[in-house]
mmCIF file of C-alpha atoms and ligand atoms in Angstrom:
data_model
loop_
_atom_site.group_PDB
_atom_site.id
_atom_site.type_symbol
_atom_site.label_atom_id
_atom_site.label_comp_id
_atom_site.label_asym_id
_atom_site.label_seq_id
_atom_site.Cartn_x
_atom_site.Cartn_y
_atom_site.Cartn_z
ATOM 1 C CA MET A 1 -0.039 0.001 -0.185
ATOM 2 C CA GLY A 2 2.768 2.508 1.053
ATOM 3 C CA LYS A 3 4.767 1.260 -2.406
ATOM 4 C CA GLN A 4 1.816 1.909 -4.392
ATOM 5 C CA ASN A 5 1.247 5.648 -2.656
ATOM 6 C CA ARG A 6 4.852 6.347 -3.201
ATOM 7 C CA THR A 7 4.592 5.489 -7.159
ATOM 8 C CA VAL A 8 1.865 7.460 -7.665
ATOM 9 C CA GLN A 9 3.248 10.576 -5.658
ATOM 10 C CA THR A 10 6.195 10.199 -8.377
ATOM 11 C CA CYS A 11 3.835 10.058 -11.406
ATOM 12 C CA LEU A 12 2.551 13.639 -10.621
ATOM 13 C CA GLY A 13 5.621 15.588 -12.078
ATOM 14 C CA THR A 14 5.237 13.057 -15.196
ATOM 15 C CA GLY A 15 2.776 12.324 -18.376
ATOM 16 C CA ALA A 16 0.116 10.029 -17.718
ATOM 17 C CA GLN A 17 1.347 7.080 -20.067
ATOM 18 C CA GLU A 18 4.533 7.196 -18.122
ATOM 19 C CA CYS A 19 2.799 7.143 -15.010
ATOM 20 C CA GLY A 20 0.528 4.224 -15.637
ATOM 21 C CA MET A 21 3.606 2.183 -16.829
ATOM 22 C CA MET A 22 5.034 2.775 -13.848
ATOM 23 C CA VAL A 23 2.318 2.099 -11.189
ATOM 24 C CA SER A 24 1.661 -1.299 -13.200
ATOM 25 C CA GLU A 25 5.494 -2.398 -13.066
ATOM 26 C CA THR A 26 5.654 -1.637 -9.262
ATOM 27 C CA ASP A 27 2.285 -3.850 -8.671
ATOM 28 C CA LYS A 28 3.537 -6.636 -10.801
ATOM 29 C CA GLU A 29 6.744 -6.128 -8.588
ATOM 30 C CA ASP A 30 4.849 -6.332 -5.342
ATOM 31 C CA VAL A 31 2.684 -9.170 -6.520
ATOM 32 C CA GLY A 32 5.640 -11.039 -6.915
ATOM 33 C CA CYS A 33 7.310 -10.333 -3.741
ATOM 34 C CA LEU A 34 3.954 -11.369 -2.330
ATOM 35 C CA TRP A 35 3.996 -14.785 -4.169
ATOM 36 C CA TRP A 36 7.436 -15.501 -3.245
ATOM 37 C CA GLY A 37 6.221 -14.485 0.596
ATOM 38 C CA ASN A 38 3.740 -16.501 0.786
ATOM 39 C CA GLN A 39 5.369 -19.548 -1.237
ATOM 40 C CA ALA A 40 8.853 -19.463 0.564
ATOM 41 C CA ASN A 41 7.736 -21.559 3.379
ATOM 42 C CA THR A 42 5.969 -24.044 1.395
ATOM 43 C CA ILE A 43 9.319 -24.649 -0.509
ATOM 44 C CA ILE A 44 11.223 -24.516 2.142
ATOM 45 C CA LEU A 45 8.863 -27.185 3.795
ATOM 46 C CA VAL A 46 8.868 -29.027 0.724
ATOM 47 C CA VAL A 47 12.514 -29.068 0.164
ATOM 48 C CA LEU A 48 13.070 -30.195 3.957
ATOM 49 C CA VAL A 49 10.734 -33.101 3.667
ATOM 50 C CA PHE A 50 12.250 -34.223 0.516
ATOM 51 C CA LEU A 51 15.635 -34.011 2.029
ATOM 52 C CA TRP A 52 14.530 -36.096 4.809
ATOM 53 C CA LEU A 53 13.372 -38.551 2.698
ATOM 54 C CA LEU A 54 16.207 -38.797 0.516
ATOM 55 C CA LYS A 55 18.260 -39.509 3.654
ATOM 56 C CA LYS A 56 15.612 -42.151 5.074
ATOM 57 C CA LEU A 57 16.134 -43.943 1.838
ATOM 58 C CA ILE A 58 19.759 -43.767 1.359
ATOM 59 C CA SER A 59 19.897 -45.297 5.022
ATOM 60 C CA ALA A 60 17.825 -47.828 4.757
ATOM 61 C CA THR A 61 19.454 -48.752 1.547
ATOM 62 C CA GLN A 62 22.603 -48.766 3.400
ATOM 63 C CA HIS A 63 21.527 -50.878 5.686
ATOM 64 C CA ARG A 64 19.924 -53.414 3.605
ATOM 65 C CA TRP A 65 23.310 -53.556 1.801
ATOM 66 C CA PHE A 66 25.776 -53.792 4.980
ATOM 67 C CA ALA A 67 23.844 -56.869 6.026
ATOM 68 C CA TYR A 68 24.237 -58.636 2.886
ATOM 69 C CA VAL A 69 27.942 -57.701 2.619
ATOM 70 C CA MET A 70 27.984 -59.103 6.221
ATOM 71 C CA HIS A 71 26.393 -62.022 5.229
ATOM 72 C CA LEU A 72 28.595 -62.511 2.071
ATOM 73 C CA CYS A 73 31.788 -62.053 4.594
ATOM 74 C CA THR A 74 30.598 -64.663 6.936
ATOM 75 C CA LYS A 75 28.670 -67.273 5.398
ATOM 76 C CA ASP A 76 31.981 -69.620 4.866
ATOM 77 C CA GLU A 77 33.500 -70.464 8.177
ATOM 78 C CA PHE A 78 36.768 -68.865 8.101
ATOM 79 C CA ILE A 79 39.163 -71.206 10.031
ATOM 80 C CA PRO A 80 41.710 -69.433 11.405
ATOM 81 C CA LEU A 81 39.254 -66.919 12.913
ATOM 82 C CA GLU A 82 37.336 -69.715 14.408
ATOM 83 C CA GLU A 83 40.469 -71.014 16.325
ATOM 84 C CA VAL A 84 41.056 -67.661 17.804
ATOM 85 C CA LYS A 85 37.171 -67.364 19.131
ATOM 86 C CA ARG A 86 37.615 -71.008 20.274
ATOM 87 C CA ASP A 87 40.181 -70.110 22.394
ATOM 88 C CA HIS A 88 38.702 -66.720 23.128
ATOM 89 C CA PHE A 89 35.421 -68.445 24.172
ATOM 90 C CA ALA A 90 37.018 -71.581 26.637
ATOM 91 C CA SER A 91 36.252 -69.822 29.689
ATOM 92 C CA MET A 92 32.314 -69.399 29.220
ATOM 93 C CA SER A 93 31.768 -73.285 29.773
ATOM 94 C CA SER A 94 32.666 -72.982 33.114
ATOM 95 C CA ILE A 95 30.337 -70.107 34.210
ATOM 96 C CA ILE A 96 27.608 -71.288 36.704
ATOM 97 C CA SER A 97 24.477 -68.761 36.027
ATOM 98 C CA GLN A 98 23.117 -66.537 38.913
ATOM 99 C CA ASP A 99 19.388 -67.740 37.861
ATOM 100 C CA PRO A 100 18.732 -70.775 40.172
ATOM 101 C CA GLU A 101 16.347 -72.488 37.427
ATOM 102 C CA LEU A 102 19.155 -72.323 34.531
ATOM 103 C CA ARG A 103 21.851 -73.483 37.279
ATOM 104 C CA LYS A 104 19.613 -76.310 37.856
ATOM 105 C CA LYS A 105 19.804 -77.123 34.181
ATOM 106 C CA ASN A 106 23.499 -76.228 34.077
ATOM 107 C CA ALA A 107 22.880 -73.316 31.570
ATOM 108 C CA ILE A 108 23.568 -69.741 31.005
ATOM 109 C CA LYS A 109 22.119 -66.476 29.307
ATOM 110 C CA ILE A 110 24.080 -64.916 27.399
ATOM 111 C CA LEU A 111 23.296 -61.291 25.758
ATOM 112 C CA GLU A 112 24.888 -60.684 22.690
ATOM 113 C CA ILE A 113 25.042 -57.088 21.121
ATOM 114 C CA GLY A 114 25.471 -56.168 17.626
ATOM 115 C CA VAL A 115 24.786 -59.810 16.553
ATOM 116 C CA GLY A 116 24.688 -59.233 13.023
ATOM 117 C CA THR A 117 24.254 -62.688 11.518
ATOM 118 C CA GLY A 118 24.819 -64.490 14.283
ATOM 119 C CA VAL A 119 28.819 -65.869 14.016
ATOM 120 C CA ASN A 120 29.367 -66.950 17.436
ATOM 121 C CA PHE A 121 26.674 -69.361 18.138
ATOM 122 C CA ALA A 122 29.216 -72.246 17.981
ATOM 123 C CA HIS A 123 31.453 -71.128 20.986
ATOM 124 C CA TYR A 124 28.292 -71.150 22.976
ATOM 125 C CA PRO A 125 27.961 -73.837 25.741
ATOM 126 C CA LYS A 126 25.569 -76.255 25.381
ATOM 127 C CA GLY A 127 21.916 -75.511 26.279
ATOM 128 C CA SER A 128 22.587 -71.578 26.637
ATOM 129 C CA HIS A 129 19.888 -69.216 26.645
ATOM 130 C CA LEU A 130 20.644 -66.574 24.045
ATOM 131 C CA VAL A 131 18.661 -63.138 23.640
ATOM 132 C CA VAL A 132 19.956 -61.014 21.220
ATOM 133 C CA VAL A 133 20.420 -57.194 20.249
ATOM 134 C CA ASP A 134 20.908 -55.205 17.096
ATOM 135 C CA PRO A 135 20.058 -51.991 15.498
ATOM 136 C CA ASN A 136 19.783 -53.150 11.904
ATOM 137 C CA PRO A 137 16.690 -55.292 11.296
ATOM 138 C CA ASN A 138 18.091 -56.335 8.061
ATOM 139 C CA PHE A 139 20.190 -59.204 9.544
ATOM 140 C CA LYS A 140 17.161 -60.608 11.096
ATOM 141 C CA SER A 141 16.329 -63.087 8.335
ATOM 142 C CA TYR A 142 20.462 -64.027 8.451
ATOM 143 C CA TYR A 143 20.553 -64.772 11.701
ATOM 144 C CA ASP A 144 17.353 -66.822 11.784
ATOM 145 C CA SER A 145 18.628 -68.932 9.350
ATOM 146 C CA ASN A 146 21.961 -69.330 11.034
ATOM 147 C CA LYS A 147 20.425 -70.179 14.467
ATOM 148 C CA GLY A 148 18.502 -73.033 12.861
ATOM 149 C CA LYS A 149 21.997 -74.577 12.551
ATOM 150 C CA PHE A 150 22.716 -74.497 16.252
ATOM 151 C CA SER A 151 20.484 -77.023 18.366
ATOM 152 C CA ASN A 152 23.172 -76.565 21.284
ATOM 153 C CA ILE A 153 21.348 -73.147 22.081
ATOM 154 C CA LEU A 154 18.161 -71.836 22.795
ATOM 155 C CA THR A 155 17.318 -68.745 21.558
ATOM 156 C CA GLU A 156 14.836 -66.110 22.868
ATOM 157 C CA GLU A 157 14.561 -62.762 21.773
ATOM 158 C CA PHE A 158 16.016 -60.374 18.734
ATOM 159 C CA PHE A 159 15.513 -56.690 19.953
ATOM 160 C CA VAL A 160 16.001 -54.331 17.292
ATOM 161 C CA THR A 161 17.510 -51.403 19.112
ATOM 162 C CA THR A 162 21.056 -50.321 19.767
ATOM 163 C CA GLY A 163 23.577 -51.228 23.027
ATOM 164 C CA ASP A 164 23.009 -48.144 24.733
ATOM 165 C CA ASP A 165 19.349 -48.441 24.711
ATOM 166 C CA MET A 166 18.225 -51.991 26.407
ATOM 167 C CA GLY A 167 15.616 -50.913 28.655
ATOM 168 C CA MET A 168 13.610 -54.083 27.547
ATOM 169 C CA ILE A 169 16.443 -56.251 29.195
ATOM 170 C CA ASP A 170 16.154 -56.295 33.286
ATOM 171 C CA GLU A 171 19.240 -55.063 35.186
ATOM 172 C CA GLY A 172 21.425 -58.038 36.579
ATOM 173 C CA SER A 173 19.544 -60.942 34.608
ATOM 174 C CA VAL A 174 22.473 -61.950 32.338
ATOM 175 C CA ASP A 175 25.123 -64.120 32.982
ATOM 176 C CA VAL A 176 27.577 -63.190 30.186
ATOM 177 C CA VAL A 177 27.470 -60.006 27.413
ATOM 178 C CA VAL A 178 29.490 -60.725 24.243
ATOM 179 C CA VAL A 179 30.258 -57.889 21.781
ATOM 180 C CA THR A 180 32.758 -58.803 18.520
ATOM 181 C CA LEU A 181 33.575 -56.310 16.356
ATOM 182 C CA VAL A 182 30.655 -53.682 17.364
ATOM 183 C CA LEU A 183 32.284 -51.085 19.614
ATOM 184 C CA CYS A 184 33.935 -49.815 16.068
ATOM 185 C CA SER A 185 30.725 -48.405 15.004
ATOM 186 C CA VAL A 186 28.777 -47.519 18.497
ATOM 187 C CA ASN A 187 28.221 -43.653 19.052
ATOM 188 C CA ASN A 188 28.602 -43.899 22.758
ATOM 189 C CA ILE A 189 30.922 -46.595 23.948
ATOM 190 C CA ALA A 190 30.662 -45.357 27.595
ATOM 191 C CA LYS A 191 26.488 -45.693 27.533
ATOM 192 C CA VAL A 192 26.995 -48.940 26.011
ATOM 193 C CA LEU A 193 29.257 -49.901 28.524
ATOM 194 C CA ARG A 194 27.174 -48.722 31.065
ATOM 195 C CA GLU A 195 24.146 -50.618 29.929
ATOM 196 C CA ILE A 196 26.344 -53.826 30.122
ATOM 197 C CA LEU A 197 26.985 -53.214 33.672
ATOM 198 C CA ARG A 198 23.503 -52.648 34.480
ATOM 199 C CA VAL A 199 22.103 -55.987 32.615
ATOM 200 C CA LEU A 200 24.844 -58.134 34.094
ATOM 201 C CA ALA A 201 24.191 -60.305 37.191
ATOM 202 C CA PRO A 202 26.762 -59.468 39.987
ATOM 203 C CA GLY A 203 30.486 -61.487 38.879
ATOM 204 C CA GLY A 204 28.888 -61.717 35.382
ATOM 205 C CA LYS A 205 31.138 -61.687 32.362
ATOM 206 C CA PHE A 206 31.517 -59.184 29.696
ATOM 207 C CA TYR A 207 33.505 -61.246 26.380
ATOM 208 C CA PHE A 208 34.623 -58.570 24.145
ATOM 209 C CA MET A 209 36.702 -59.041 21.063
ATOM 210 C CA GLU A 210 37.556 -55.526 18.820
ATOM 211 C CA HIS A 211 39.684 -54.350 15.697
ATOM 212 C CA ILE A 212 41.052 -51.383 16.882
ATOM 213 C CA VAL A 213 43.798 -48.555 15.764
ATOM 214 C CA GLU A 214 47.351 -49.670 14.718
ATOM 215 C CA PHE A 215 49.393 -50.630 17.971
ATOM 216 C CA ASP A 216 52.751 -50.824 16.706
ATOM 217 C CA VAL A 217 53.123 -47.521 14.737
ATOM 218 C CA LYS A 218 56.864 -47.854 14.625
ATOM 219 C CA LYS A 219 56.727 -51.328 12.572
ATOM 220 C CA HIS A 220 53.423 -50.869 10.486
ATOM 221 C CA TRP A 221 53.001 -47.053 9.843
ATOM 222 C CA TRP A 222 51.670 -47.484 6.807
ATOM 223 C CA ARG A 223 49.076 -49.492 8.257
ATOM 224 C CA ARG A 224 48.437 -46.776 10.630
ATOM 225 C CA GLN A 225 48.049 -44.251 7.939
ATOM 226 C CA MET A 226 45.553 -46.337 5.739
ATOM 227 C CA GLN A 227 43.271 -46.606 9.107
ATOM 228 C CA ASP A 228 43.118 -42.777 9.703
ATOM 229 C CA ILE A 229 42.699 -42.440 5.512
ATOM 230 C CA PHE A 230 39.801 -44.628 5.172
ATOM 231 C CA THR A 231 38.047 -43.390 8.291
ATOM 232 C CA HIS A 232 38.444 -39.845 8.092
ATOM 233 C CA TRP A 233 40.129 -38.559 4.661
ATOM 234 C CA LEU A 234 38.177 -41.141 2.159
ATOM 235 C CA PRO A 235 35.669 -42.271 4.501
ATOM 236 C CA VAL A 236 35.032 -45.392 2.396
ATOM 237 C CA TRP A 237 34.940 -47.603 5.915
ATOM 238 C CA PRO A 238 32.363 -46.000 7.472
ATOM 239 C CA PHE A 239 30.453 -45.997 4.331
ATOM 240 C CA ILE A 240 30.665 -49.349 3.521
ATOM 241 C CA PHE A 241 30.568 -50.913 6.890
ATOM 242 C CA ASP A 242 27.860 -48.813 8.492
ATOM 243 C CA GLY A 243 30.118 -46.196 10.210
ATOM 244 C CA CYS A 244 32.962 -48.365 11.376
ATOM 245 C CA GLN A 245 35.966 -46.392 12.420
ATOM 246 C CA LEU A 246 39.241 -47.711 11.816
ATOM 247 C CA ASN A 247 41.139 -45.677 14.611
ATOM 248 C CA ARG A 248 39.591 -46.416 17.890
ATOM 249 C CA ASP A 249 40.854 -48.146 21.124
ATOM 250 C CA MET A 250 38.267 -49.316 23.151
ATOM 251 C CA LEU A 251 40.088 -50.720 25.762
ATOM 252 C CA PRO A 252 40.882 -47.567 27.855
ATOM 253 C CA ASP A 253 37.034 -47.157 27.595
ATOM 254 C CA ILE A 254 36.870 -50.922 28.859
ATOM 255 C CA GLN A 255 39.155 -50.283 31.764
ATOM 256 C CA LYS A 256 37.741 -47.051 32.859
ATOM 257 C CA ALA A 257 33.783 -48.286 32.916
ATOM 258 C CA GLY A 258 33.670 -49.870 36.707
ATOM 259 C CA PHE A 259 34.059 -53.455 35.990
ATOM 260 C CA SER A 260 35.788 -55.024 39.168
ATOM 261 C CA LYS A 261 38.826 -56.564 36.883
ATOM 262 C CA VAL A 262 39.671 -56.358 32.639
ATOM 263 C CA GLU A 263 41.741 -58.970 31.224
ATOM 264 C CA ALA A 264 42.504 -57.736 27.860
ATOM 265 C CA GLU A 265 45.533 -58.876 25.292
ATOM 266 C CA LYS A 266 46.315 -57.135 21.690
ATOM 267 C CA TYR A 267 47.309 -59.359 18.727
ATOM 268 C CA TYR A 268 46.846 -59.273 15.068
ATOM 269 C CA ALA A 269 44.129 -61.363 13.996
ATOM 270 C CA PRO A 270 43.855 -63.478 10.664
ATOM 271 C CA VAL A 271 41.836 -61.624 8.162
ATOM 272 C CA PRO A 272 40.064 -63.497 5.510
ATOM 273 C CA HIS A 273 41.594 -61.104 2.698
ATOM 274 C CA TRP A 274 44.356 -58.846 2.270
ATOM 275 C CA VAL A 275 41.808 -56.370 1.891
ATOM 276 C CA PHE A 276 41.001 -56.273 5.360
ATOM 277 C CA ASP A 277 44.222 -55.494 6.235
ATOM 278 C CA PRO A 278 43.532 -52.369 8.202
ATOM 279 C CA GLU A 279 41.432 -54.609 10.537
ATOM 280 C CA ARG A 280 44.290 -56.895 11.664
ATOM 281 C CA PRO A 281 45.000 -54.832 14.994
ATOM 282 C CA ASN A 282 42.698 -56.289 17.291
ATOM 283 C CA MET A 283 41.988 -56.494 20.970
ATOM 284 C CA LYS A 284 40.114 -59.442 22.971
ATOM 285 C CA GLY A 285 39.501 -59.786 26.655
ATOM 286 C CA VAL A 286 37.081 -60.583 29.445
ATOM 287 C CA ALA A 287 35.611 -57.974 31.977
ATOM 288 C CA THR A 288 34.244 -59.019 35.235
ATOM 289 C CA LYS A 289 31.212 -56.841 36.761
HETATM 290 C C1 SAM B 1 30.909 -55.685 11.740
HETATM 291 S S1 SAM B 1 28.870 -55.739 12.304
HETATM 292 C C2 SAM B 1 29.600 -57.549 13.930
HETATM 293 C C3 SAM B 1 28.712 -58.570 13.495
HETATM 294 C C4 SAM B 1 28.867 -59.543 14.529
HETATM 295 N N1 SAM B 1 28.932 -59.067 15.641
HETATM 296 C C5 SAM B 1 30.176 -59.942 14.239
HETATM 297 O O1 SAM B 1 31.142 -60.117 14.614
HETATM 298 O O2 SAM B 1 29.972 -60.554 12.775
HETATM 299 C C6 SAM B 1 28.608 -54.310 13.356
HETATM 300 C C7 SAM B 1 26.994 -55.065 14.339
HETATM 301 O O3 SAM B 1 27.105 -54.073 15.096
HETATM 302 C C8 SAM B 1 25.948 -53.398 15.049
HETATM 303 N N2 SAM B 1 25.605 -52.218 15.620
HETATM 304 C C9 SAM B 1 26.330 -50.957 14.915
HETATM 305 N N3 SAM B 1 25.580 -49.819 15.534
HETATM 306 C C10 SAM B 1 25.413 -50.476 17.159
HETATM 307 C C11 SAM B 1 25.402 -50.023 18.285
HETATM 308 N N4 SAM B 1 24.726 -48.424 18.276
HETATM 309 N N5 SAM B 1 24.600 -50.787 19.169
HETATM 310 C C12 SAM B 1 24.687 -52.248 19.108
HETATM 311 N N6 SAM B 1 25.076 -53.003 17.441
HETATM 312 C C13 SAM B 1 25.548 -51.965 16.700
HETATM 313 C C14 SAM B 1 25.503 -53.554 13.521
HETATM 314 O O4 SAM B 1 24.374 -53.831 13.289
HETATM 315 C C15 SAM B 1 26.075 -54.656 13.335
HETATM 316 O O5 SAM B 1 25.497 -55.892 13.202
#
C-alpha cells in the first residue's frame, strides 16, 4: 500500500502514460514479492521433507546393503578366526548361572549385542539361553537361518535396538554379555558399557573382541596411515561398513567403565582377505562385573 502511494506521488510530475506504466510495473513487483513471501515457507518445507525422505532412503538402502555384505563375508567359516574365537570363549563353559532355574539345568543366559548374522553360536556352551540385540532389522533373516544350524543353544528374543538403549532387558538378568566387532561403530561407547554393567548379574562376564587402531606404529606406520585415511579423509570404511571406525581403541573405555577386573590382550587377527588388512590389529578380553 505504502509503495503504491509512493509510486503515484512520483507520477504527478510526469506524463499519464508513463505514470500508468510505472504503477503497473510496481504492482507486478509487489505481487511477485507477495507470491514469494507466501510460497517461500511452503517451498522450504517441501525441500526439507524431500531431503529427509532422501536421507531415510539412503540410510535404509545402506543398512540392507551392509547386512548383505556381512552375510557374504561370514557365510563361510574362516578357520583361523574360528580357532581364535574357540580359545577366547573357552572359559564360558565354566560359568555358573546366577539364575537358580538355569543353574539346575547347568545352563547360562547370554546377551549378544550387535549380533549381525550370528557368527558366534558355535562357541556358546550347550544349553545356553541367548538374547540378542541389533539396531539393523535386515540382519534378522540371516540370523534366523544361522541359528537353525545350532541346536546347542536356545534363542529367545531378537531386539531391534542399540546397545545403549536396552531398557527391555532387566537389570542383573544375564550371566554373560558378548560383543564382537561392534564397538568400532557405536556412537557412545561409555553409554553401551554402562548398559552392559546394568544388565549383567553380579560377577557376570563381558566377553569382547574388537579390531582397533594399529598399536605398533613404528613397525606398521603405513597401516596406521591407511586407518586414518579410510576412516576420515576418504571415509569408504564407515560408508561401506555402517559407520565402522578403523582408528579406535576401546580398551581404555572398558578399563575405566567400572568392572571389578579387566583382562585383555592386543594381537593381530587373521583376516580372510588382504582388503581387510586395516582390521588386523585387534584386542580381546573378559571383564568381570
Ligand atoms: C561388523 S558387524 C559385526 C557383527 C557380528 N557381531 C560379528 O562379529 O560378525 C557390526 C554390528 O554391530 C551392529 N551395531 C552397530 N551399531 C550398534 C549399536 N549402537 N548398538 C548395537 N549394535 C550396533 C551392526 O548392526 C552390526 O550388526
